[in-house]
Short mmCIF file of C-alpha atoms and ligand atoms in Angstrom, two decimals:
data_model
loop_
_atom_site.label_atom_id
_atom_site.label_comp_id
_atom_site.label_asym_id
_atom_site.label_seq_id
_atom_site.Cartn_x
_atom_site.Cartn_y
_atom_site.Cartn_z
CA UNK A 38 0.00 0.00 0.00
CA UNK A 39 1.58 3.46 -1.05
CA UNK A 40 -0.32 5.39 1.80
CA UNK A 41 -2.07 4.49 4.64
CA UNK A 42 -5.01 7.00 5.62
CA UNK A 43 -7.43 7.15 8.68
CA UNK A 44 -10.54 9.03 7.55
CA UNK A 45 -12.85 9.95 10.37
CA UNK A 46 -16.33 9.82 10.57
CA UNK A 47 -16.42 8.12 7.29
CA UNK A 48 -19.49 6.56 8.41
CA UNK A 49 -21.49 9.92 8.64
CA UNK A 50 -22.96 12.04 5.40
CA UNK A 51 -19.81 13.44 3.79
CA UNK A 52 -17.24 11.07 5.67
CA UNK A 53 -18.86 8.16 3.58
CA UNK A 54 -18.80 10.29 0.06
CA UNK A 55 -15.11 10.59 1.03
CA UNK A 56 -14.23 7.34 2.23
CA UNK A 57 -16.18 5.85 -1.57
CA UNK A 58 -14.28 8.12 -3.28
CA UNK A 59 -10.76 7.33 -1.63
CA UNK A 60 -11.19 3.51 -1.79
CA UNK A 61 -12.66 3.00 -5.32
CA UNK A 62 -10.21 5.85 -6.94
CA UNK A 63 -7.03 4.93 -5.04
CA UNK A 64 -6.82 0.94 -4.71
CA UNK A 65 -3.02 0.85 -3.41
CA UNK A 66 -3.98 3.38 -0.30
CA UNK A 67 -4.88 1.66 2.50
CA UNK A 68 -8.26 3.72 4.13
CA UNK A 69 -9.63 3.40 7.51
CA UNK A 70 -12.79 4.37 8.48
CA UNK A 71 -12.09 5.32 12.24
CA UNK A 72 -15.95 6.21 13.39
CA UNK A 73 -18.18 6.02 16.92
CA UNK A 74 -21.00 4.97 15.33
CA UNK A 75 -22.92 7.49 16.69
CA UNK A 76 -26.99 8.45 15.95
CA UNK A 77 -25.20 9.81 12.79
CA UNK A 78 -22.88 7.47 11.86
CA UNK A 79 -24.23 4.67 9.72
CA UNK A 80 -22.34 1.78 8.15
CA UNK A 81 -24.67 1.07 5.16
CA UNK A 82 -23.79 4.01 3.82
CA UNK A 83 -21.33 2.18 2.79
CA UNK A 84 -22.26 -0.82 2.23
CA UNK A 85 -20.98 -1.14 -1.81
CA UNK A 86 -17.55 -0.63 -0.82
CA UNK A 87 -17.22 -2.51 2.86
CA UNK A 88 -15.66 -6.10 1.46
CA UNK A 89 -12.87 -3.83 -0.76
CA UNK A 90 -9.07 -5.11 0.03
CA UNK A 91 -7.88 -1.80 0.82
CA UNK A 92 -10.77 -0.93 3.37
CA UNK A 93 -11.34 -1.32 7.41
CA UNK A 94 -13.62 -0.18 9.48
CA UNK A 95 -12.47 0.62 13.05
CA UNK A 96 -14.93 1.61 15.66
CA UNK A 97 -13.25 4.27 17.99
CA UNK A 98 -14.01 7.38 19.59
CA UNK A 99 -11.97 10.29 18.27
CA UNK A 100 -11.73 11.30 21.89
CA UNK A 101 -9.51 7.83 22.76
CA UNK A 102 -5.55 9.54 22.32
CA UNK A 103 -4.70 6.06 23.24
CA UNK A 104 -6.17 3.89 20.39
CA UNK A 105 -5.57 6.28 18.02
CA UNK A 106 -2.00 6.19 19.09
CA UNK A 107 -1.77 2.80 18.50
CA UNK A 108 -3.90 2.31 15.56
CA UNK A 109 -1.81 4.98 14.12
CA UNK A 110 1.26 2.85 14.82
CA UNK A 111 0.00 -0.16 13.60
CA UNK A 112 -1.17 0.90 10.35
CA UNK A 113 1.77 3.11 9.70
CA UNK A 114 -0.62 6.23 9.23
CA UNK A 115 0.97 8.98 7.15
CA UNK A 116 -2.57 10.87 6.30
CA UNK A 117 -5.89 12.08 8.63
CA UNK A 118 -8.78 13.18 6.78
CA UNK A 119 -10.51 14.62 9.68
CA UNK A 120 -14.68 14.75 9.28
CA UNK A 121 -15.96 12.87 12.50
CA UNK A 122 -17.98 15.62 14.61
CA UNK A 123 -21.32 16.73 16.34
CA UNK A 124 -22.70 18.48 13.30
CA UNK A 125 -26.22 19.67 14.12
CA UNK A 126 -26.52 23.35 14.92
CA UNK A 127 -29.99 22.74 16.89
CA UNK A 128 -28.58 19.55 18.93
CA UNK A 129 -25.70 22.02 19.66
CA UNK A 130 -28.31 24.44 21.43
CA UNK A 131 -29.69 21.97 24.08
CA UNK A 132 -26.32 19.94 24.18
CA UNK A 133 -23.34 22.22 24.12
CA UNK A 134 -21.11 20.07 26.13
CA UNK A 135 -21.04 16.85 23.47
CA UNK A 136 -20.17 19.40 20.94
CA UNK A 137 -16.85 20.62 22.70
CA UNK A 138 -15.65 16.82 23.80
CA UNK A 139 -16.12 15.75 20.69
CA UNK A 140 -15.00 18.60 18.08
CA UNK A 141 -12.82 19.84 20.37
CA UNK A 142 -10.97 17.51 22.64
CA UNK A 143 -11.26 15.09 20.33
CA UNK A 144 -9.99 17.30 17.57
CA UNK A 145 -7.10 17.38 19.93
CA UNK A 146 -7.06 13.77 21.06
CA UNK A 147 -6.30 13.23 16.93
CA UNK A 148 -3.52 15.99 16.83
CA UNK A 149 -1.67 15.42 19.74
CA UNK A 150 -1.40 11.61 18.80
CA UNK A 151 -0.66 12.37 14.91
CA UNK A 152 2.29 14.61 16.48
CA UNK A 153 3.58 11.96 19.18
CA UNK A 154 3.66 9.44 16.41
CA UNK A 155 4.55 11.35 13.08
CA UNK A 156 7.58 13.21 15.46
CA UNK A 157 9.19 9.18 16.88
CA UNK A 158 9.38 8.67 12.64
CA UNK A 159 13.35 8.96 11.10
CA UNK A 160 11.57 11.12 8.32
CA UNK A 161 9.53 13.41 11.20
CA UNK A 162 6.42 15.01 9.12
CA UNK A 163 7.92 14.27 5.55
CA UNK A 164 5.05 12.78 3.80
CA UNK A 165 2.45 13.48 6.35
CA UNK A 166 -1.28 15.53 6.15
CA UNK A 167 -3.55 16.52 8.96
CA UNK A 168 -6.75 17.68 6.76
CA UNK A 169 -9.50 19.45 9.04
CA UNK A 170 -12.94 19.67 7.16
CA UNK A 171 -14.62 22.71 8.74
CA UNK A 172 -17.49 24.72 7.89
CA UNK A 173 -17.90 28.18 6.94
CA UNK A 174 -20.08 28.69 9.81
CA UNK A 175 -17.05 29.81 11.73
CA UNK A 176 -17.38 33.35 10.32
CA UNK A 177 -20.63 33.92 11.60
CA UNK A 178 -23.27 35.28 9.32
CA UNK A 179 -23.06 37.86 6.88
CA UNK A 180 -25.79 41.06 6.36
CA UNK A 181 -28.40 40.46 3.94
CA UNK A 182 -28.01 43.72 2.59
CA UNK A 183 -29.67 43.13 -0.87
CA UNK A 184 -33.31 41.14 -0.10
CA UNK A 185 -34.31 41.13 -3.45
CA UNK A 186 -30.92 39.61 -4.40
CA UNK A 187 -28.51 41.06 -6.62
CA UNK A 188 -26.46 39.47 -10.04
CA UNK A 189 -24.46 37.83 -8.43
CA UNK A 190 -20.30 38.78 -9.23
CA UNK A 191 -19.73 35.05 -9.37
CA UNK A 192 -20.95 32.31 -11.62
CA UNK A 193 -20.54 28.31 -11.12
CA UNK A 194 -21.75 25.25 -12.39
CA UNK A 195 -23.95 25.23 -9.58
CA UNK A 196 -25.30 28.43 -9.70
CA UNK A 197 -26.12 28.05 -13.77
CA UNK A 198 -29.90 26.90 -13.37
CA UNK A 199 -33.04 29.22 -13.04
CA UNK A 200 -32.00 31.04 -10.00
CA UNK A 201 -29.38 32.90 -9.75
CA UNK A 202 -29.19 35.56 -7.10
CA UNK A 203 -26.71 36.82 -4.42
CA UNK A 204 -28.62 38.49 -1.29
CA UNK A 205 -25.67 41.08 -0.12
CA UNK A 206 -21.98 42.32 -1.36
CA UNK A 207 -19.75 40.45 1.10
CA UNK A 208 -18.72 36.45 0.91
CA UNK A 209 -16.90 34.79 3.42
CA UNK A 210 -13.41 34.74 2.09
CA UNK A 211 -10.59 32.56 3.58
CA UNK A 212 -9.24 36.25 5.37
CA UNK A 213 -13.28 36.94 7.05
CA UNK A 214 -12.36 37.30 11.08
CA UNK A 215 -13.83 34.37 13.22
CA UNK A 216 -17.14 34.88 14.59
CA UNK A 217 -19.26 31.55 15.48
CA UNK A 218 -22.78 32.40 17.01
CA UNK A 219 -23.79 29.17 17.80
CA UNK A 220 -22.06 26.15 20.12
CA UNK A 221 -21.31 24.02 17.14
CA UNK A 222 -19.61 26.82 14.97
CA UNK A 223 -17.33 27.46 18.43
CA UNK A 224 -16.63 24.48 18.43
CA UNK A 225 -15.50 23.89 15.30
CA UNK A 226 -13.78 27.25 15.24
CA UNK A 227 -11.72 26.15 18.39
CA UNK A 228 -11.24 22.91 16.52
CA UNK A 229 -9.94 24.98 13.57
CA UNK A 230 -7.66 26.58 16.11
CA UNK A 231 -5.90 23.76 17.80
CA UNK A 232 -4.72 22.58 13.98
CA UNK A 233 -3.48 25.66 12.81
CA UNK A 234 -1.19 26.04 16.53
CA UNK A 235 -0.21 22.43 15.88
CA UNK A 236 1.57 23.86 12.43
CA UNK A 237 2.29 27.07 13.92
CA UNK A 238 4.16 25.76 17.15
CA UNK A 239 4.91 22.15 15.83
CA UNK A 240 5.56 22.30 12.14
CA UNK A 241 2.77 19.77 11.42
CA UNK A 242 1.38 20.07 7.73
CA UNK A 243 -1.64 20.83 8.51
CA UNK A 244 -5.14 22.04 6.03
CA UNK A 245 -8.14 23.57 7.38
CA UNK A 246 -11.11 23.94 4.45
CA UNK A 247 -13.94 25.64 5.76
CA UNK A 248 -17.59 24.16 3.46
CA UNK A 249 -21.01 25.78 2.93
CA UNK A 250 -24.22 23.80 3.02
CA UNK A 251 -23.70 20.05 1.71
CA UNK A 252 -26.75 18.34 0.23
CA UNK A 253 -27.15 14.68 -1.42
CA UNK A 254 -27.83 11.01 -0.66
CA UNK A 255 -27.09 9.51 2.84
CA UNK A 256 -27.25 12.54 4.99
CA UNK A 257 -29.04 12.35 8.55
CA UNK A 258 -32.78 13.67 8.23
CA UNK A 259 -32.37 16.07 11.02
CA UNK A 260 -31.11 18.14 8.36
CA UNK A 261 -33.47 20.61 6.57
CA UNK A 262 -33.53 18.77 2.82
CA UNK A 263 -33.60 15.10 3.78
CA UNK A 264 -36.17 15.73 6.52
CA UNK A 265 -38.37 17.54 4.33
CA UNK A 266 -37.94 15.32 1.74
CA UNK A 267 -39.48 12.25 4.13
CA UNK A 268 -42.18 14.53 5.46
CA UNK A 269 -43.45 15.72 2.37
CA UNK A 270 -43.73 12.20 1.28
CA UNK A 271 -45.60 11.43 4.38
CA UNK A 272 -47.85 14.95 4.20
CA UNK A 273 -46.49 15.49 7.52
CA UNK A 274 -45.72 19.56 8.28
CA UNK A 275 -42.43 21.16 7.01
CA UNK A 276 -41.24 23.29 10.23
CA UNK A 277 -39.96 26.60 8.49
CA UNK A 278 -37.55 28.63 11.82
CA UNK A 279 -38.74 31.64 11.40
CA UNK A 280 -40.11 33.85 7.53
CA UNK A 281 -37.69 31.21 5.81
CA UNK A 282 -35.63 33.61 4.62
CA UNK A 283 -32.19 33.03 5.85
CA UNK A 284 -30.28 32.15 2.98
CA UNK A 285 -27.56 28.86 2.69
CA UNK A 286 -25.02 28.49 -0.53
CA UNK A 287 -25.60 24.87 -1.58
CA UNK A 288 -23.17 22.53 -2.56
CA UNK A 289 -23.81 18.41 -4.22
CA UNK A 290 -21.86 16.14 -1.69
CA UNK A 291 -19.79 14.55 -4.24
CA UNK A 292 -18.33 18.18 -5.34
CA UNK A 293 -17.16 18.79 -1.79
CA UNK A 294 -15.58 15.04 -1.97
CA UNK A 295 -13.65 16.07 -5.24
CA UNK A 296 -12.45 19.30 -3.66
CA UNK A 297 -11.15 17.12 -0.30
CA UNK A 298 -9.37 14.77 -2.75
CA UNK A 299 -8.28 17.48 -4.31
CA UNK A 300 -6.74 19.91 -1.66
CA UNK A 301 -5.20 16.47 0.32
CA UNK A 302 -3.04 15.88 -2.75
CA UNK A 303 -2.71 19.32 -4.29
CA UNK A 304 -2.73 21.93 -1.70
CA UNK A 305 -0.66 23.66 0.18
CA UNK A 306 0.61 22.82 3.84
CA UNK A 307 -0.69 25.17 6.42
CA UNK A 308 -3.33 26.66 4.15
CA UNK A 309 -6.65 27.46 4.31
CA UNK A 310 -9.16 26.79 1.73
CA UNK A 311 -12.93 28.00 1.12
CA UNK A 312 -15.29 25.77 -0.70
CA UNK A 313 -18.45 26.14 -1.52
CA UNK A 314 -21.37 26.29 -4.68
CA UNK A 315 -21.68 30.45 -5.18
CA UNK A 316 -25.10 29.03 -4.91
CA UNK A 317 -27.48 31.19 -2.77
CA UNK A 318 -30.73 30.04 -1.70
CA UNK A 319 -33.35 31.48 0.54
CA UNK A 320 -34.53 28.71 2.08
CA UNK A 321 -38.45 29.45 1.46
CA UNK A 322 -37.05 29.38 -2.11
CA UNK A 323 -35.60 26.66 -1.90
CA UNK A 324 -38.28 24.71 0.07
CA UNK A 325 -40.83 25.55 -2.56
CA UNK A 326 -38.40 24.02 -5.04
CA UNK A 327 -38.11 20.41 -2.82
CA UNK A 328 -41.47 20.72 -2.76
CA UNK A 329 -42.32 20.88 -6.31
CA UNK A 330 -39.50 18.40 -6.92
CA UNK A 331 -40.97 15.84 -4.76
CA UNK A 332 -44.14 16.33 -6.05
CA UNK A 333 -43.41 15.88 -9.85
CA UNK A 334 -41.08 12.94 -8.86
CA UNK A 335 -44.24 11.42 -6.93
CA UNK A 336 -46.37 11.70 -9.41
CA UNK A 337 -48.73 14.20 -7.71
CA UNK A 338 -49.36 17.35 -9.16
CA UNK A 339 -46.64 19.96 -8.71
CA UNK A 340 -47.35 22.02 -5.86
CA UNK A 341 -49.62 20.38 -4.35
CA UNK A 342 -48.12 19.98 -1.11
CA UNK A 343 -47.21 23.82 -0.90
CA UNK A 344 -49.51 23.52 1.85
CA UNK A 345 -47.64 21.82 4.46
CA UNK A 346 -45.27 24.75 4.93
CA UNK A 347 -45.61 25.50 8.48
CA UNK A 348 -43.60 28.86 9.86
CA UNK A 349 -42.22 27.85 13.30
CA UNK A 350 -40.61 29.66 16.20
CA UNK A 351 -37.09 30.58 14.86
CA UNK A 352 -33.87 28.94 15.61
CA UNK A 353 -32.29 30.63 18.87
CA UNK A 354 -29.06 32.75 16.90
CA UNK A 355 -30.12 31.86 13.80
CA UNK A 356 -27.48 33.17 11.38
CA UNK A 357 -29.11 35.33 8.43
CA UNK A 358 -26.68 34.59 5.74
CA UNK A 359 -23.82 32.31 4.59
CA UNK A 360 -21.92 33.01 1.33
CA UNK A 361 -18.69 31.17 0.36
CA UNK A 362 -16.20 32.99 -2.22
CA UNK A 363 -13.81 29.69 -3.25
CA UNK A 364 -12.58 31.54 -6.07
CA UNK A 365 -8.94 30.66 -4.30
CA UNK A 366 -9.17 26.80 -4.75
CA UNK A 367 -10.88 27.51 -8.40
CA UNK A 368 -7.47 29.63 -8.96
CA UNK A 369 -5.10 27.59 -7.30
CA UNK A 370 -6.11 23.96 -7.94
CA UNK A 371 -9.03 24.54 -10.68
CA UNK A 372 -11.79 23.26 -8.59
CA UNK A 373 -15.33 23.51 -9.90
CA UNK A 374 -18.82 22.38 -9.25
CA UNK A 375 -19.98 20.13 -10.97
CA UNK A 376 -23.59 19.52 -10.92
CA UNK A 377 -26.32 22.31 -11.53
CA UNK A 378 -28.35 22.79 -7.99
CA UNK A 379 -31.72 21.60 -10.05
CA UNK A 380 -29.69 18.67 -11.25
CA UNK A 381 -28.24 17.96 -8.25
CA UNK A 382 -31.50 18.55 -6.20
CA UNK A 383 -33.54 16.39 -8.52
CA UNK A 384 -30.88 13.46 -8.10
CA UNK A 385 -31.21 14.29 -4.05
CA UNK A 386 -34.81 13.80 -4.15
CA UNK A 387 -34.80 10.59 -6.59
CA UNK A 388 -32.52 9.16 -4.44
CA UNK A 389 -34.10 9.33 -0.81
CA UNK A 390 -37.79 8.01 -2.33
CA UNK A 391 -35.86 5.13 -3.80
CA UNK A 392 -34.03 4.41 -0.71
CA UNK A 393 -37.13 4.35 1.47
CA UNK A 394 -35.56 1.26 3.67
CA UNK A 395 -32.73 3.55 4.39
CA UNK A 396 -34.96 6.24 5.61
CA UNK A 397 -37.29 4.00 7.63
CA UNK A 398 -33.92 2.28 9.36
CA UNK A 399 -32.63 5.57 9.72
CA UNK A 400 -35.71 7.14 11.25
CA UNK A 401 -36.73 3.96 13.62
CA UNK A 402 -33.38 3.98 15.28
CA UNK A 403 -33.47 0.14 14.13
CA UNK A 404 -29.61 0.70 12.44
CA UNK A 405 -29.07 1.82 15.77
CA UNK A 406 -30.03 -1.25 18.23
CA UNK A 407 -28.47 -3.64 15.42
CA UNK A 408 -24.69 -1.81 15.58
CA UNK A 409 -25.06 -1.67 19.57
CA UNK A 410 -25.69 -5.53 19.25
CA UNK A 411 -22.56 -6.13 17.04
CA UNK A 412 -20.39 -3.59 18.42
CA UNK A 413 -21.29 -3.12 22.26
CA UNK A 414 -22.65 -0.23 23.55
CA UNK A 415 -21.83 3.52 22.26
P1 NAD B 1643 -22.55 13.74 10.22
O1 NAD B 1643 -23.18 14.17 11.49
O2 NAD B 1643 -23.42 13.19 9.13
O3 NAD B 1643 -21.45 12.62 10.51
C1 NAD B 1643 -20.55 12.74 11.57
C2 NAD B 1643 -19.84 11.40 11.74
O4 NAD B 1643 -18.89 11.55 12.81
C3 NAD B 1643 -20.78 10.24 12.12
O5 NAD B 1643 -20.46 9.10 11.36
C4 NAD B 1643 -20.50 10.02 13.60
O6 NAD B 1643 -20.69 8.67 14.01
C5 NAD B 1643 -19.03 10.43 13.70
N1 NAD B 1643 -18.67 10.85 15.05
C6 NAD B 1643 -19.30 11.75 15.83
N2 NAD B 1643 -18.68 11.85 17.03
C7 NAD B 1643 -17.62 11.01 16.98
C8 NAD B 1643 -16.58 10.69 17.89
N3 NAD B 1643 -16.53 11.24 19.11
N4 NAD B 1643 -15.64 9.82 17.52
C9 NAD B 1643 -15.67 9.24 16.28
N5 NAD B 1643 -16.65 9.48 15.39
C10 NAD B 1643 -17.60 10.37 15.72
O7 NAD B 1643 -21.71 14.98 9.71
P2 NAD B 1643 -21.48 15.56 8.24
O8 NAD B 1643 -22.60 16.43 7.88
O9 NAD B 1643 -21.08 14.45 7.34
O10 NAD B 1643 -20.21 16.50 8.51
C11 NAD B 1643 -18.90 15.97 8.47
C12 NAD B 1643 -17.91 17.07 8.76
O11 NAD B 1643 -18.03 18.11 7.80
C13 NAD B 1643 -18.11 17.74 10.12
O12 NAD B 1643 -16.85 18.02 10.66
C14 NAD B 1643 -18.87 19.03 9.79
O13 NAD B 1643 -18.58 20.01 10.75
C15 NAD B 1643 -18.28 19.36 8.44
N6 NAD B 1643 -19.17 20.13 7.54
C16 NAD B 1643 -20.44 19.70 7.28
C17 NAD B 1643 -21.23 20.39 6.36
C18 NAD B 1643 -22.64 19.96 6.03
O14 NAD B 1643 -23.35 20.67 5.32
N7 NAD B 1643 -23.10 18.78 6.46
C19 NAD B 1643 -20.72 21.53 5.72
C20 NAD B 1643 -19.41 21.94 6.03
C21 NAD B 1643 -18.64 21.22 6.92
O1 DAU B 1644 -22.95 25.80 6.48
C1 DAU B 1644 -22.43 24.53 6.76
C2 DAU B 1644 -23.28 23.87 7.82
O2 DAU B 1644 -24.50 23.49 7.19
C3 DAU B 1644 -22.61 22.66 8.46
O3 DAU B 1644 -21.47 23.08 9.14
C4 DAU B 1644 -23.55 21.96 9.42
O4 DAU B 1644 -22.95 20.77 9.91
C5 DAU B 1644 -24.83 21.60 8.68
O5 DAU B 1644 -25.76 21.02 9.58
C6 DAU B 1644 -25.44 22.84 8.01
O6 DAU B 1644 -25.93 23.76 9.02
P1 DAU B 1644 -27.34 24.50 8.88
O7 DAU B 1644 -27.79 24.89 10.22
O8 DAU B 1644 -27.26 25.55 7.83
O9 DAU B 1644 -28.21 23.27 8.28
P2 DAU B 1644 -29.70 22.78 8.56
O10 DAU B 1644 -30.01 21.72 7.55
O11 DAU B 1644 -29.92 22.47 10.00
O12 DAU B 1644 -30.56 24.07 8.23
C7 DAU B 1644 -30.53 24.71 6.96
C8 DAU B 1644 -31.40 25.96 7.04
O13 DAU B 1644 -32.78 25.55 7.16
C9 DAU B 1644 -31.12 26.82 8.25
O14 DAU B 1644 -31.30 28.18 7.90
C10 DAU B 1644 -32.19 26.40 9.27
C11 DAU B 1644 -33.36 26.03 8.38
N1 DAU B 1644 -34.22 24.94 8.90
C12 DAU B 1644 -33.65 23.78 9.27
C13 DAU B 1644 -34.41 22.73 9.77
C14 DAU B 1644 -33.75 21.43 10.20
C15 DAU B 1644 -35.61 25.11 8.95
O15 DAU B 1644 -36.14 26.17 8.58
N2 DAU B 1644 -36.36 24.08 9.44
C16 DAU B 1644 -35.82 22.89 9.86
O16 DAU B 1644 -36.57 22.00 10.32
#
């Protein structure tokens, strides 16, 4: 094997995108999966890959510096692809204190045992990547000075279709000060700064890449497009935080796979990258979208379930407006999206009503019980 590579929380939404990509494009890397199996963490999300030679699955808390010491030793790890976190902003309200032992300690745990074991190596850090995947969230939100939305000054693949709007004059650029509003963008910010000291005071080669909104197949429906998805095929109310008009850039799952594949072998030590779709969406907008999506793919007539829009109490800090510029990783490694949203929302949708077991596992906790029975308790 050429390179041996723990990605974590492979088992979760993106992890598993990543982890698929890895094993089926690079057969002579060895790739392990290092993942808690938490609520969000699901191993039939990969379940076309799991019998590949150059996969394992390891079932470990981020948080144990001691067995990822070891496993790190044992498989002669030279790379971390670093996904496994808490990643829902409303579990994050009611249940701060997961979010910092996991994104934060256990970002730690992860560092401090890539450094003990990287620095007892003859070659030191020759050879070796810590990649962080953040989320733009860390920068706070940005003013929706333009409610109407504007042309936009930037044009992607993903931003090609219908719509095609930007709702104020500032993106989050890879420069944009730190300001998290909610307990999971601290954490991850504090995550984000525990890698960069490790480079600064260390001389790890280290890559933080901060995401916007990911949508696509196998992603826990907590999250606003999956769990719409399910309810509007149910006719069960959509819960809309507040007049729906905070506004997400949206980006297909795959694309931010590519771009991790891409930036682990192309970019630069110690940098920072932004990625994300130039894709704007209020999500009322978009939500009327899903809706008609579902609703053509369903065979009913389109619109027709307009009605279960239901405008809720808002989210508790809910940030107004998230914009990524990634015009750095287009320059510097030629990055693109590659799917239109439409495209990439119609595949979404097609995907999750023909994976209706996956959803009903998902939902009844059933994928739950069955990996406590093989794998002890959590
Ligand atoms: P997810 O919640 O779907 O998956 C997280 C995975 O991490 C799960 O498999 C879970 O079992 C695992 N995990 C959680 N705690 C763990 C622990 N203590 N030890 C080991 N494994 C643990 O998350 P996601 O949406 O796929 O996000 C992955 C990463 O990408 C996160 O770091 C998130 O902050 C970041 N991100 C997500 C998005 C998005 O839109 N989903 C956008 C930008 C960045
Ligand atoms: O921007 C990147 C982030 O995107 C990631 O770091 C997070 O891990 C990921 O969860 C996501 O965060 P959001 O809070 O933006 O995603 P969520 O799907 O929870 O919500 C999207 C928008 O929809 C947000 O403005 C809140 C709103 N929403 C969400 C839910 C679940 C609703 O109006 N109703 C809902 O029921």
């Amino acid at each position: 094997m050429s390179r041996s590579i723990i990605i974590t929380g492979g088992a979760g939404f993106i992890g598993s995108h990543v982890v698929r990509l890895f094993v089926n494009k690079y057969p002579d890397y060895r790739i392990i999966n290092l993942d808690k199996l938490t609520y969000a963490g699901n191993l039939a999300n990969l379940k076309d890959i799991e019998d590949k030679p150059n996969y394992k699955f390891v079932k470990m808390d981020i948080c144990d510096f001691e067995g990822i010491y070891k496993l790190m030793q044992d498989e002669k790890v030279d790379g971390i692809i670093h996904l496994a976190a808490e990643s829902h902003v409303d579990r994050s309200i009611k249940d701060p204190f997961t979010f910092a032992r996991t994104n934060v300690m256990g970002t730690l745990s992860l560092l401090q045992a890539a450094k003990l074991y990287w620095e007892s190596l003859p070659e030191g850090y020759e050879g070796k990547m810590f990649y962080h995947i953040s989320t733009d969230e860390v920068y706070g939100a940005l003013a929706m000075n333009h409610p109407e939305g504007i042309e936009p000054p930037f044009s992607t693949r993903a931003s090609s279709g219908k719509h095609h709007l930007a709702y104020g004059d500032e993106f989050f650029r890879e420069t944009t000060k730190y300001n998290p509003h909610s307990p999971y963008s601290a954490s991850k910010a504090s995550s984000d700064l525990f890698v960069r000291a490790y480079h600064d005071t260390y001389g790890m080669p280290t890559i933080v890449t901060n995401c916007s909104n990911n949508y696509g197949p196998y992603q826990f429906p907590e999250k606003l497009i999956p769990l719409f998805i399910n309810n509007i095929r149910q006719r069960k109310p959509l819960p809309v935080y507040g007049k729906g008009e905070n506004v997400r850039d949206w980006l297909y799952v795959e694309d931010h796979a590519r771009a991790i594949d891409l930036i682990f072998h192309k970019g630069r030590a110690s940098e920072t990258y932004n990625i994300g779709g130039f894709n704007e969406w209020k999500n009322i907008d978009l939500i009327e979208l899903l809706i008609k999506t579902t609703d053509r793919l369903l065979g009913r007539p389109e619109g027709a379930d307009l009605d279960l829009i239901t405008y809720v109490t808002d989210r508790p800090g809910h940030d107004e407006r998230y914009a990524i510029d990634s015009s750095k990783l287009q320059r510097e490694l030629g990055w693109e999206p590659s799917l239109q949203f439409e495209e990439g929302l119609e595949k979404t949708v097609r995907w999750y009503l023909e994976n209706q077991e996956w959803m009903d596992t998902v939902t009844s906790g059933e994928y739950l019980r069955y990996y406590r029975e093989m794998y002890g308790e959590r």
